[in-house]
Amino acid sequence: MRLRIAEITVLSPGIRKFTLEPLAGLLPAAGAGAHLVFDIPGATRVHKNAYSLIGGPQARTQYEIIVRRVEPSRGGSAWLHEHARIGDILEAKTPQNLFPLAHLAKKHLLLSAGIGITPFLAFARVMRTPFEWHHCSRAEDSAAFAALLPPGPQVTLHTSRNTLNLAAVLGTQPLGTHLYVCGPELFNETVQTMARALGWPESKIHTESFASAAGGAPFIVHLARSGQRLEVAADQTLLEAIEAAGIAAPYLCRGGACGACELPLLQGTPEHRDHVLSPEQRAANKSLMVCVSRARTPDLVLDF
Amino acid sequence: MNKSRPIYAPFQFDPSGARHLLVTDQPDPPADLNTNVQTLTARTHTADAILAFLPPHLATQTTGLRLYAIGSEAFVWDVNAIALAAGMGAGEVHLTRAGPLIRRVYCTHCQTMADDVATTITQCPGCGATLEVRDHFSRHHRAFMGVQVDAEAPGEIPAPEGFRS
Ligand code: FES
């Protein structure tokens, strides 16, 4: 699917909104929580980055995404910030929704931080069930986020001056509340750990993390079936390295959340960074999610 | 094994919960019960009293509660329905089958429910049909299906037996 950049809005020095339109016809409908994976040109290779659609009244004629320039940048967001111009054409996959609202919920509790605001902007537009939304922001971005957040007593913007009291918020939700968490890895971990400690069942905790996945040490991967040896660079994911070699590997979320990219492992020890495998499955050392996970050993051998 | 039969785990305390409520239509709760568990048993409450107590009580509760229901199939599924209506879901409600092997039977001919049926052949209190109690448990009706036995050959009625599960 090809999309043209119709508008670029600077929301803060590090945050921009992109409005995208189809070259012809209507866009595929995308539910609240859906994201788009783009092919973004880079100096040495194409980056695939996932961005949540923030929804909006013109959802069939325009998609809107918000992009933070990630430091150190993995390429995709830096290109969008520095090189993208109105009229540029981007290649994208049809939107996927791995972060839908739970229909049986009596109430939705949304906890976001930083650029994790984006899927919830789409949620808030379609919400018919009561909800409560707490968004945490660094001081320098708070004005940009304040302008994006919908008005109303159910939405609170937290900065260093009124920090979010997680235990109080998570400890007082009526039965039937579903929790959605979206933000940087540490935020997601902190919220989920606190929720579990307060007795939240897994079935009511929903999370999405787009690996702004800081890379890691480079390593080598051997693909046993095709006999290929690939180098995974420090700022590249294993999935990107496989794709760069011209091999199509399965994926959906590219964020370690859906399990679509699981590949069987023959040798080596992965550094698991996904949210899919259980501790037992990790211990079994039989597979890994190649969209986010890296290697603890110098080499990995995949049955792929 | 009949797939339409729910499978029940033996009672087990669920340490992932922050607060715990156990209700049973049996006189005694499980032995060695964790003292943090609030319990309502048949010694102090009838099953109907427990079922009436739950909806307003759950409306005041917060996420983190675990609800355990122990007893007849009819009782635990009634509790489950109340818990679902209150917004509880997977991982928050635990059902355990206990007590005599009796069933709630739904007459497929006149829709009457009969509680505490103890034998495979029973007479429907609604239409008087002689029903064979199937092993099929309907989660929708929260009861076992009862189908007329002698519909095709009147008078041919197998001997009633007790339930084995
Ligand atoms: S693509 Fe979803 S877990 Fe890797």
Short mmCIF file of C-alpha atoms and ligand atoms in Angstrom, two decimals:
data_model
loop_
_atom_site.label_atom_id
_atom_site.label_comp_id
_atom_site.label_asym_id
_atom_site.label_seq_id
_atom_site.Cartn_x
_atom_site.Cartn_y
_atom_site.Cartn_z
CA MET A 1 0.00 0.00 0.00
CA ARG A 2 1.40 3.41 -0.99
CA LEU A 3 0.74 6.53 1.04
CA ARG A 4 1.60 10.14 0.33
CA ILE A 5 2.67 12.51 3.09
CA ALA A 6 -0.01 15.20 2.98
CA GLU A 7 0.94 17.24 6.00
CA ILE A 8 3.69 17.46 8.60
CA THR A 9 2.96 19.22 11.89
CA VAL A 10 5.71 19.99 14.38
CA LEU A 11 4.23 19.36 17.84
CA SER A 12 7.46 19.84 19.78
CA PRO A 13 11.13 19.79 18.81
CA GLY A 14 11.18 15.98 19.03
CA ILE A 15 7.60 15.12 18.06
CA ARG A 16 5.90 15.45 14.68
CA LYS A 17 2.53 14.49 13.33
CA PHE A 18 2.30 13.10 9.81
CA THR A 19 -0.92 13.06 7.83
CA LEU A 20 -0.92 10.42 5.11
CA GLU A 21 -3.31 9.97 2.24
CA PRO A 22 -3.87 7.25 -0.35
CA LEU A 23 -2.67 7.84 -3.90
CA ALA A 24 -6.19 6.93 -5.04
CA GLY A 25 -9.41 5.63 -3.53
CA LEU A 26 -10.13 5.02 0.12
CA LEU A 27 -7.88 3.67 2.86
CA PRO A 28 -8.61 0.32 4.50
CA ALA A 29 -10.63 0.82 7.69
CA ALA A 30 -8.49 0.46 10.79
CA GLY A 31 -9.95 -0.07 14.26
CA ALA A 32 -8.82 1.88 17.30
CA GLY A 33 -5.46 0.53 18.41
CA ALA A 34 -4.32 -0.43 14.90
CA HIS A 35 -0.82 0.30 13.70
CA LEU A 36 0.93 0.63 10.40
CA VAL A 37 4.33 -0.76 9.48
CA PHE A 38 6.25 1.50 7.08
CA ASP A 39 9.25 0.91 4.91
CA ILE A 40 11.37 3.94 5.62
CA PRO A 41 14.37 4.64 3.45
CA GLY A 42 17.70 4.74 5.24
CA ALA A 43 21.27 5.42 4.30
CA THR A 44 22.24 1.77 4.05
CA ARG A 45 18.95 -0.11 4.12
CA VAL A 46 15.19 0.14 4.48
CA HIS A 47 13.88 0.40 8.04
CA LYS A 48 10.54 -1.07 9.01
CA ASN A 49 8.95 0.99 11.74
CA ALA A 50 5.54 0.51 13.35
CA TYR A 51 3.37 3.49 14.31
CA SER A 52 -0.09 3.55 15.86
CA LEU A 53 -2.80 5.29 13.92
CA ILE A 54 -4.26 8.00 16.08
CA GLY A 55 -7.62 7.70 14.36
CA GLY A 56 -9.81 10.59 13.48
CA PRO A 57 -12.94 11.54 11.65
CA GLN A 58 -11.36 11.14 8.21
CA ALA A 59 -10.09 7.66 8.93
CA ARG A 60 -10.86 6.41 5.41
CA THR A 61 -9.22 9.31 3.59
CA GLN A 62 -6.31 10.08 5.92
CA TYR A 63 -4.16 8.23 8.40
CA GLU A 64 -2.42 10.20 11.12
CA ILE A 65 0.64 9.07 13.04
CA ILE A 66 2.83 10.78 15.61
CA VAL A 67 6.54 10.18 15.54
CA ARG A 68 9.11 10.87 18.19
CA ARG A 69 12.71 11.20 17.15
CA VAL A 70 14.31 8.34 19.06
CA GLU A 71 17.77 8.87 20.54
CA PRO A 72 19.90 7.08 19.53
CA SER A 73 17.81 6.80 16.45
CA ARG A 74 17.41 3.49 14.67
CA GLY A 75 17.01 5.34 11.44
CA GLY A 76 13.31 5.28 10.69
CA SER A 77 12.19 8.05 12.97
CA ALA A 78 15.27 10.14 12.19
CA TRP A 79 14.48 9.97 8.48
CA LEU A 80 10.88 11.01 9.13
CA HIS A 81 12.10 13.95 11.19
CA GLU A 82 14.93 15.11 8.99
CA HIS A 83 14.22 14.08 5.43
CA ALA A 84 10.53 13.44 4.97
CA ARG A 85 8.79 16.14 2.92
CA ILE A 86 5.20 16.76 1.97
CA GLY A 87 4.49 14.80 -1.19
CA ASP A 88 6.92 11.96 -0.37
CA ILE A 89 5.50 8.51 -0.91
CA LEU A 90 5.90 5.76 1.69
CA GLU A 91 5.33 2.05 1.35
CA ALA A 92 3.26 0.51 4.18
CA LYS A 93 1.56 -2.77 5.05
CA THR A 94 -2.20 -2.79 5.59
CA PRO A 95 -2.92 -1.78 9.22
CA GLN A 96 -3.03 -4.53 11.83
CA ASN A 97 -4.77 -4.31 15.14
CA LEU A 98 -3.04 -6.16 17.94
CA PHE A 99 -4.22 -3.77 20.62
CA PRO A 100 -8.02 -3.74 20.41
CA LEU A 101 -10.34 -2.55 23.18
CA ALA A 102 -11.88 -5.36 25.24
CA HIS A 103 -15.56 -5.38 24.44
CA LEU A 104 -16.72 -6.89 27.69
CA ALA A 105 -14.99 -4.26 29.82
CA LYS A 106 -17.09 -2.22 32.21
CA LYS A 107 -14.40 0.43 32.34
CA HIS A 108 -11.11 1.09 30.55
CA LEU A 109 -8.06 2.31 32.41
CA LEU A 110 -5.46 3.78 30.05
CA LEU A 111 -1.94 4.42 31.30
CA SER A 112 0.51 5.90 28.84
CA ALA A 113 3.82 7.66 28.81
CA GLY A 114 5.54 9.72 26.14
CA ILE A 115 4.81 8.66 22.59
CA GLY A 116 2.67 5.81 24.03
CA ILE A 117 -0.13 8.37 23.85
CA THR A 118 -0.81 7.45 20.23
CA PRO A 119 -3.03 4.33 20.37
CA PHE A 120 -5.05 5.89 23.16
CA LEU A 121 -5.84 8.94 21.07
CA ALA A 122 -7.60 6.52 18.75
CA PHE A 123 -9.25 4.72 21.71
CA ALA A 124 -10.57 7.94 23.19
CA ARG A 125 -12.32 8.81 19.95
CA VAL A 126 -14.41 5.65 19.89
CA MET A 127 -14.85 5.03 23.60
CA ARG A 128 -18.41 4.42 24.70
CA THR A 129 -17.57 2.68 27.98
CA PRO A 130 -16.45 4.80 30.95
CA PHE A 131 -12.72 5.33 30.98
CA GLU A 132 -9.91 6.91 32.95
CA TRP A 133 -6.69 7.97 31.25
CA HIS A 134 -3.43 8.98 32.86
CA HIS A 135 -0.67 10.20 30.59
CA CYS A 136 2.86 10.81 31.83
CA SER A 137 5.15 13.22 30.04
CA ARG A 138 8.53 14.82 30.33
CA ALA A 139 8.30 18.53 31.02
CA GLU A 140 9.52 19.55 27.56
CA ASP A 141 6.79 17.56 25.77
CA SER A 142 3.91 18.32 28.09
CA ALA A 143 2.55 21.25 26.11
CA ALA A 144 2.47 19.15 22.93
CA PHE A 145 0.67 16.31 24.72
CA ALA A 146 -1.73 18.66 26.50
CA ALA A 147 -2.85 19.91 23.10
CA LEU A 148 -3.45 16.36 21.87
CA LEU A 149 -5.29 14.95 24.89
CA PRO A 150 -9.07 15.10 24.77
CA PRO A 151 -10.65 17.40 27.35
CA GLY A 152 -12.56 16.05 30.32
CA PRO A 153 -12.21 15.03 33.95
CA GLN A 154 -11.38 11.43 32.99
CA VAL A 155 -8.06 12.48 31.41
CA THR A 156 -5.06 13.57 33.50
CA LEU A 157 -1.66 14.72 32.25
CA HIS A 158 1.14 13.95 34.69
CA THR A 159 4.47 15.71 34.70
CA SER A 160 7.16 15.83 37.35
CA ARG A 161 4.98 18.20 39.35
CA ASN A 162 1.98 15.90 39.73
CA THR A 163 3.38 12.44 39.39
CA LEU A 164 1.10 9.50 38.82
CA ASN A 165 0.32 7.54 42.01
CA LEU A 166 0.24 4.11 40.39
CA ALA A 167 -0.69 2.13 43.48
CA ALA A 168 -3.65 4.41 44.19
CA VAL A 169 -4.91 4.28 40.62
CA LEU A 170 -4.46 0.53 40.14
CA GLY A 171 -5.71 -0.34 43.62
CA THR A 172 -9.10 1.31 43.34
CA GLN A 173 -10.56 0.16 40.03
CA PRO A 174 -13.97 -1.51 40.01
CA LEU A 175 -14.27 -5.15 38.96
CA GLY A 176 -14.53 -5.37 35.21
CA THR A 177 -11.90 -2.73 34.51
CA HIS A 178 -9.42 -3.50 31.73
CA LEU A 179 -5.97 -1.96 31.88
CA TYR A 180 -4.06 -0.81 28.78
CA VAL A 181 -0.44 0.20 29.06
CA CYS A 182 1.60 1.91 26.39
CA GLY A 183 4.90 3.62 26.82
CA PRO A 184 8.61 3.00 27.05
CA GLU A 185 9.73 -0.44 28.19
CA LEU A 186 10.50 0.63 31.75
CA PHE A 187 7.10 2.30 32.14
CA ASN A 188 5.31 -0.78 30.81
CA GLU A 189 7.25 -3.06 33.15
CA THR A 190 6.62 -0.86 36.18
CA VAL A 191 2.90 -0.61 35.57
CA GLN A 192 2.47 -4.31 34.90
CA THR A 193 4.50 -5.34 37.91
CA MET A 194 2.43 -3.08 40.15
CA ALA A 195 -0.84 -4.30 38.61
CA ARG A 196 0.10 -7.94 39.18
CA ALA A 197 1.13 -7.21 42.75
CA LEU A 198 -2.32 -5.71 43.32
CA GLY A 199 -4.02 -8.83 41.98
CA TRP A 200 -4.84 -7.83 38.41
CA PRO A 201 -5.35 -10.98 36.30
CA GLU A 202 -3.37 -11.32 33.08
CA SER A 203 -6.62 -11.39 31.12
CA LYS A 204 -7.20 -7.74 32.02
CA ILE A 205 -3.74 -6.34 31.36
CA HIS A 206 -3.11 -5.26 27.78
CA THR A 207 0.11 -3.79 26.61
CA GLU A 208 1.72 -2.59 23.46
CA SER A 209 5.31 -1.68 23.08
CA PHE A 210 6.84 -0.67 19.84
CA ALA A 211 10.40 -1.62 20.23
CA SER A 212 12.13 1.65 19.93
CA ALA A 213 14.20 -1.40 20.74
CA ALA A 214 17.55 0.01 21.38
CA GLY A 215 19.85 -2.39 19.60
CA GLY A 216 22.70 -4.11 21.30
CA ALA A 217 25.93 -5.84 20.53
CA PRO A 218 26.28 -7.10 16.96
CA PHE A 219 26.13 -10.87 16.45
CA ILE A 220 26.06 -13.51 13.74
CA VAL A 221 23.05 -15.56 12.75
CA HIS A 222 23.18 -18.72 10.66
CA LEU A 223 20.07 -19.74 8.78
CA ALA A 224 20.36 -23.52 8.66
CA ARG A 225 17.94 -24.19 5.81
CA SER A 226 19.41 -21.77 3.35
CA GLY A 227 22.93 -22.04 4.70
CA GLN A 228 23.25 -18.27 5.03
CA ARG A 229 25.41 -16.42 7.48
CA LEU A 230 24.18 -12.94 8.35
CA GLU A 231 25.62 -10.18 10.46
CA VAL A 232 23.17 -8.41 12.71
CA ALA A 233 24.44 -4.88 13.20
CA ALA A 234 24.24 -3.04 16.52
CA ASP A 235 21.37 -0.84 15.38
CA GLN A 236 19.55 -3.52 13.44
CA THR A 237 17.12 -6.19 14.59
CA LEU A 238 17.50 -9.86 13.72
CA LEU A 239 14.33 -9.61 11.66
CA GLU A 240 15.73 -6.65 9.73
CA ALA A 241 18.95 -8.54 9.05
CA ILE A 242 16.98 -11.47 7.62
CA GLU A 243 14.90 -9.13 5.49
CA ALA A 244 18.01 -7.26 4.34
CA ALA A 245 19.26 -10.58 2.96
CA GLY A 246 16.17 -10.70 0.80
CA ILE A 247 14.41 -13.39 2.84
CA ALA A 248 10.78 -12.87 3.86
CA ALA A 249 10.21 -13.82 7.48
CA PRO A 250 6.81 -13.74 9.16
CA TYR A 251 5.89 -10.80 11.40
CA LEU A 252 2.99 -8.65 12.53
CA CYS A 253 3.75 -6.25 15.36
CA ARG A 254 7.54 -6.00 15.16
CA GLY A 255 7.40 -5.23 18.87
CA GLY A 256 7.68 -8.61 20.58
CA ALA A 257 4.00 -8.70 21.41
CA CYS A 258 2.19 -10.96 18.97
CA GLY A 259 4.29 -14.09 18.49
CA ALA A 260 4.04 -14.05 14.69
CA CYS A 261 7.79 -13.89 14.11
CA GLU A 262 8.76 -16.87 16.29
CA LEU A 263 11.50 -18.92 14.65
CA PRO A 264 12.94 -22.21 15.89
CA LEU A 265 16.41 -22.09 17.39
CA LEU A 266 19.01 -24.83 16.87
CA GLN A 267 22.03 -23.42 18.66
CA GLY A 268 23.09 -20.49 20.78
CA THR A 269 21.37 -18.58 23.59
CA PRO A 270 19.06 -15.71 22.78
CA GLU A 271 18.57 -12.57 24.77
CA HIS A 272 14.78 -12.65 24.82
CA ARG A 273 13.16 -9.25 24.63
CA ASP A 274 9.61 -10.26 23.73
CA HIS A 275 6.42 -10.43 25.78
CA VAL A 276 5.24 -13.69 24.30
CA LEU A 277 7.39 -16.53 25.63
CA SER A 278 6.84 -17.74 29.19
CA PRO A 279 9.82 -18.22 31.49
CA GLU A 280 9.55 -21.99 30.86
CA GLN A 281 9.60 -21.49 27.10
CA ARG A 282 12.61 -19.25 27.41
CA ALA A 283 14.36 -21.82 29.53
CA ALA A 284 13.62 -24.49 26.91
CA ASN A 285 15.80 -22.45 24.52
CA LYS A 286 13.92 -23.72 21.47
CA SER A 287 12.75 -20.55 19.76
CA LEU A 288 12.82 -16.78 19.81
CA MET A 289 10.93 -13.75 18.52
CA VAL A 290 13.24 -12.38 15.89
CA CYS A 291 11.64 -8.93 15.77
CA VAL A 292 13.12 -7.89 19.12
CA SER A 293 15.34 -10.60 20.58
CA ARG A 294 19.10 -10.65 20.23
CA ALA A 295 21.93 -13.03 21.19
CA ARG A 296 23.85 -13.73 24.38
CA THR A 297 26.22 -15.99 22.49
CA PRO A 298 28.31 -14.71 19.55
CA ASP A 299 26.21 -16.82 17.14
CA LEU A 300 22.66 -18.09 16.84
CA VAL A 301 21.63 -20.90 14.51
CA LEU A 302 18.02 -20.80 13.37
CA ASP A 303 16.04 -23.60 11.77
CA PHE A 304 14.90 -21.27 9.01
CA MET B 1 -14.78 -37.96 27.47
CA ASN B 2 -17.68 -35.69 26.79
CA LYS B 3 -16.39 -32.34 25.61
CA SER B 4 -19.56 -30.53 26.59
CA ARG B 5 -18.78 -31.29 30.21
CA PRO B 6 -16.83 -28.53 31.94
CA ILE B 7 -13.63 -29.70 33.60
CA TYR B 8 -13.09 -28.54 37.15
CA ALA B 9 -9.78 -28.17 38.88
CA PRO B 10 -9.60 -29.22 42.50
CA PHE B 11 -9.79 -26.25 44.84
CA GLN B 12 -6.56 -24.33 45.02
CA PHE B 13 -5.82 -21.01 46.65
CA ASP B 14 -4.79 -18.49 43.97
CA PRO B 15 -1.92 -16.42 45.34
CA SER B 16 -2.08 -13.94 42.43
CA GLY B 17 -5.18 -12.37 44.00
CA ALA B 18 -5.08 -9.53 46.49
CA ARG B 19 -8.39 -10.36 48.20
CA HIS B 20 -10.32 -13.61 48.28
CA LEU B 21 -13.96 -14.60 48.64
CA LEU B 22 -15.06 -18.22 48.77
CA VAL B 23 -18.70 -19.30 48.55
CA THR B 24 -19.94 -22.87 48.83
CA ASP B 25 -23.22 -24.73 49.03
CA GLN B 26 -21.42 -27.30 51.16
CA PRO B 27 -21.33 -27.04 54.94
CA ASP B 28 -17.56 -26.82 55.20
CA PRO B 29 -14.92 -24.90 53.27
CA PRO B 30 -11.78 -26.78 52.17
CA ALA B 31 -9.45 -27.81 54.98
CA ASP B 32 -6.40 -25.62 55.73
CA LEU B 33 -7.95 -22.62 54.10
CA ASN B 34 -5.77 -19.55 53.95
CA THR B 35 -7.02 -17.21 56.66
CA ASN B 36 -7.21 -14.29 54.22
CA VAL B 37 -10.15 -15.89 52.50
CA GLN B 38 -13.56 -14.53 53.38
CA THR B 39 -15.99 -17.50 53.31
CA LEU B 40 -19.71 -18.05 53.08
CA THR B 41 -20.80 -21.66 53.58
CA ALA B 42 -24.02 -23.60 53.76
CA ARG B 43 -23.65 -23.68 57.54
CA THR B 44 -24.63 -20.03 57.74
CA HIS B 45 -26.19 -19.26 54.35
CA THR B 46 -28.49 -21.05 51.94
CA ALA B 47 -27.35 -21.22 48.34
CA ASP B 48 -30.09 -18.72 47.45
CA ALA B 49 -28.89 -16.32 50.14
CA ILE B 50 -25.36 -16.51 48.76
CA LEU B 51 -26.59 -15.89 45.22
CA ALA B 52 -28.60 -12.90 46.42
CA PHE B 53 -25.69 -11.49 48.40
CA LEU B 54 -23.18 -11.61 45.55
CA PRO B 55 -24.38 -9.03 42.98
CA PRO B 56 -24.56 -6.02 45.32
CA HIS B 57 -21.40 -7.13 47.08
CA LEU B 58 -19.37 -7.52 43.88
CA ALA B 59 -20.55 -4.10 42.73
CA THR B 60 -18.53 -2.60 45.59
CA GLN B 61 -15.37 -4.63 44.97
CA THR B 62 -12.19 -3.59 43.18
CA THR B 63 -9.98 -5.42 40.71
CA GLY B 64 -7.70 -7.83 42.53
CA LEU B 65 -10.48 -9.98 44.00
CA ARG B 66 -10.54 -13.74 43.46
CA LEU B 67 -13.87 -15.52 43.76
CA TYR B 68 -14.02 -19.24 44.46
CA ALA B 69 -17.26 -21.19 44.11
CA ILE B 70 -17.43 -24.74 45.40
CA GLY B 71 -20.47 -26.98 45.14
CA SER B 72 -22.99 -28.46 42.78
CA GLU B 73 -22.70 -27.70 39.10
CA ALA B 74 -25.83 -25.57 39.22
CA PHE B 75 -24.50 -23.53 42.13
CA VAL B 76 -21.01 -22.89 40.77
CA TRP B 77 -22.34 -21.87 37.35
CA ASP B 78 -24.89 -19.56 38.95
CA VAL B 79 -22.02 -17.93 40.83
CA ASN B 80 -19.98 -17.76 37.63
CA ALA B 81 -22.80 -15.99 35.80
CA ILE B 82 -23.07 -13.41 38.58
CA ALA B 83 -19.29 -12.89 38.53
CA LEU B 84 -19.26 -12.39 34.76
CA ALA B 85 -22.09 -9.89 35.01
CA ALA B 86 -20.02 -8.04 37.61
CA GLY B 87 -17.15 -7.84 35.13
CA MET B 88 -14.97 -10.65 36.45
CA GLY B 89 -13.32 -12.89 33.89
CA ALA B 90 -10.63 -15.46 33.19
CA GLY B 91 -8.27 -15.91 36.10
CA GLU B 92 -10.55 -14.20 38.61
CA VAL B 93 -13.20 -16.86 39.19
CA HIS B 94 -12.41 -20.44 40.15
CA LEU B 95 -15.09 -23.14 40.09
CA THR B 96 -14.82 -26.44 41.92
CA ARG B 97 -17.34 -29.25 41.79
CA ALA B 98 -18.16 -30.75 45.20
CA GLY B 99 -20.91 -32.50 47.11
CA PRO B 100 -23.43 -35.16 46.05
CA LEU B 101 -23.70 -36.05 42.36
CA ILE B 102 -26.88 -34.15 41.66
CA ARG B 103 -27.77 -32.18 38.58
CA ARG B 104 -29.99 -29.33 37.52
CA VAL B 105 -31.96 -30.57 34.53
CA TYR B 106 -33.45 -28.50 31.74
CA CYS B 107 -36.47 -30.12 30.08
CA THR B 108 -35.98 -29.69 26.35
CA HIS B 109 -39.74 -30.06 25.83
CA CYS B 110 -41.27 -27.55 28.26
CA GLN B 111 -38.15 -25.57 29.36
CA THR B 112 -38.76 -26.32 33.03
CA MET B 113 -35.69 -26.52 35.26
CA ALA B 114 -35.53 -29.23 37.91
CA ASP B 115 -32.94 -28.92 40.64
CA ASP B 116 -31.25 -31.64 42.65
CA VAL B 117 -31.94 -34.48 40.23
CA ALA B 118 -30.02 -37.55 41.42
CA THR B 119 -30.77 -40.18 38.74
CA THR B 120 -30.32 -40.59 35.01
CA ILE B 121 -34.08 -41.03 34.50
CA THR B 122 -36.38 -38.47 36.07
CA GLN B 123 -39.82 -37.05 35.66
CA CYS B 124 -40.09 -33.46 34.51
CA PRO B 125 -41.93 -31.44 37.18
CA GLY B 126 -43.30 -29.22 34.42
CA CYS B 127 -44.76 -31.45 31.72
CA GLY B 128 -44.48 -34.82 33.41
CA ALA B 129 -42.37 -36.32 30.61
CA THR B 130 -39.95 -39.04 31.58
CA LEU B 131 -36.56 -37.53 30.90
CA GLU B 132 -33.21 -39.07 30.33
CA VAL B 133 -30.56 -36.75 31.74
CA ARG B 134 -27.83 -36.33 29.15
CA ASP B 135 -24.20 -35.68 29.94
CA HIS B 136 -24.47 -32.52 27.89
CA PHE B 137 -24.13 -29.46 30.14
CA SER B 138 -25.43 -26.26 28.61
CA ARG B 139 -23.53 -23.24 29.83
CA HIS B 140 -26.28 -21.10 28.46
CA HIS B 141 -28.98 -22.72 30.59
CA ARG B 142 -26.47 -23.68 33.28
CA ALA B 143 -28.13 -27.09 33.38
CA PHE B 144 -27.98 -30.58 31.91
CA MET B 145 -30.29 -31.38 29.03
CA GLY B 146 -33.21 -33.70 29.82
CA VAL B 147 -34.77 -35.44 26.81
CA GLN B 148 -37.91 -37.56 26.82
CA VAL B 149 -36.86 -41.23 26.83
CA ASP B 150 -39.88 -42.99 25.48
CA ALA B 151 -40.77 -40.55 22.75
CA GLU B 152 -40.38 -43.14 20.01
CA ALA B 153 -41.25 -46.31 21.87
CA PRO B 154 -43.68 -45.37 24.65
CA GLY B 155 -43.16 -47.38 27.76
CA GLU B 156 -39.58 -48.42 27.07
CA ILE B 157 -37.79 -46.84 29.94
CA PRO B 158 -34.30 -47.83 31.03
CA ALA B 159 -33.67 -48.31 34.72
CA PRO B 160 -32.63 -45.11 36.49
CA GLU B 161 -29.06 -44.98 37.73
CA GLY B 162 -27.05 -42.61 39.83
CA PHE B 163 -24.65 -40.24 38.09
CA ARG B 164 -21.01 -41.28 37.90
CA SER B 165 -19.71 -37.75 37.61
S1 FES C 1 6.39 -9.66 15.05
FE1 FES C 1 5.11 -9.75 16.76
S2 FES C 1 6.36 -10.73 18.22
FE2 FES C 1 7.65 -10.40 16.57
#
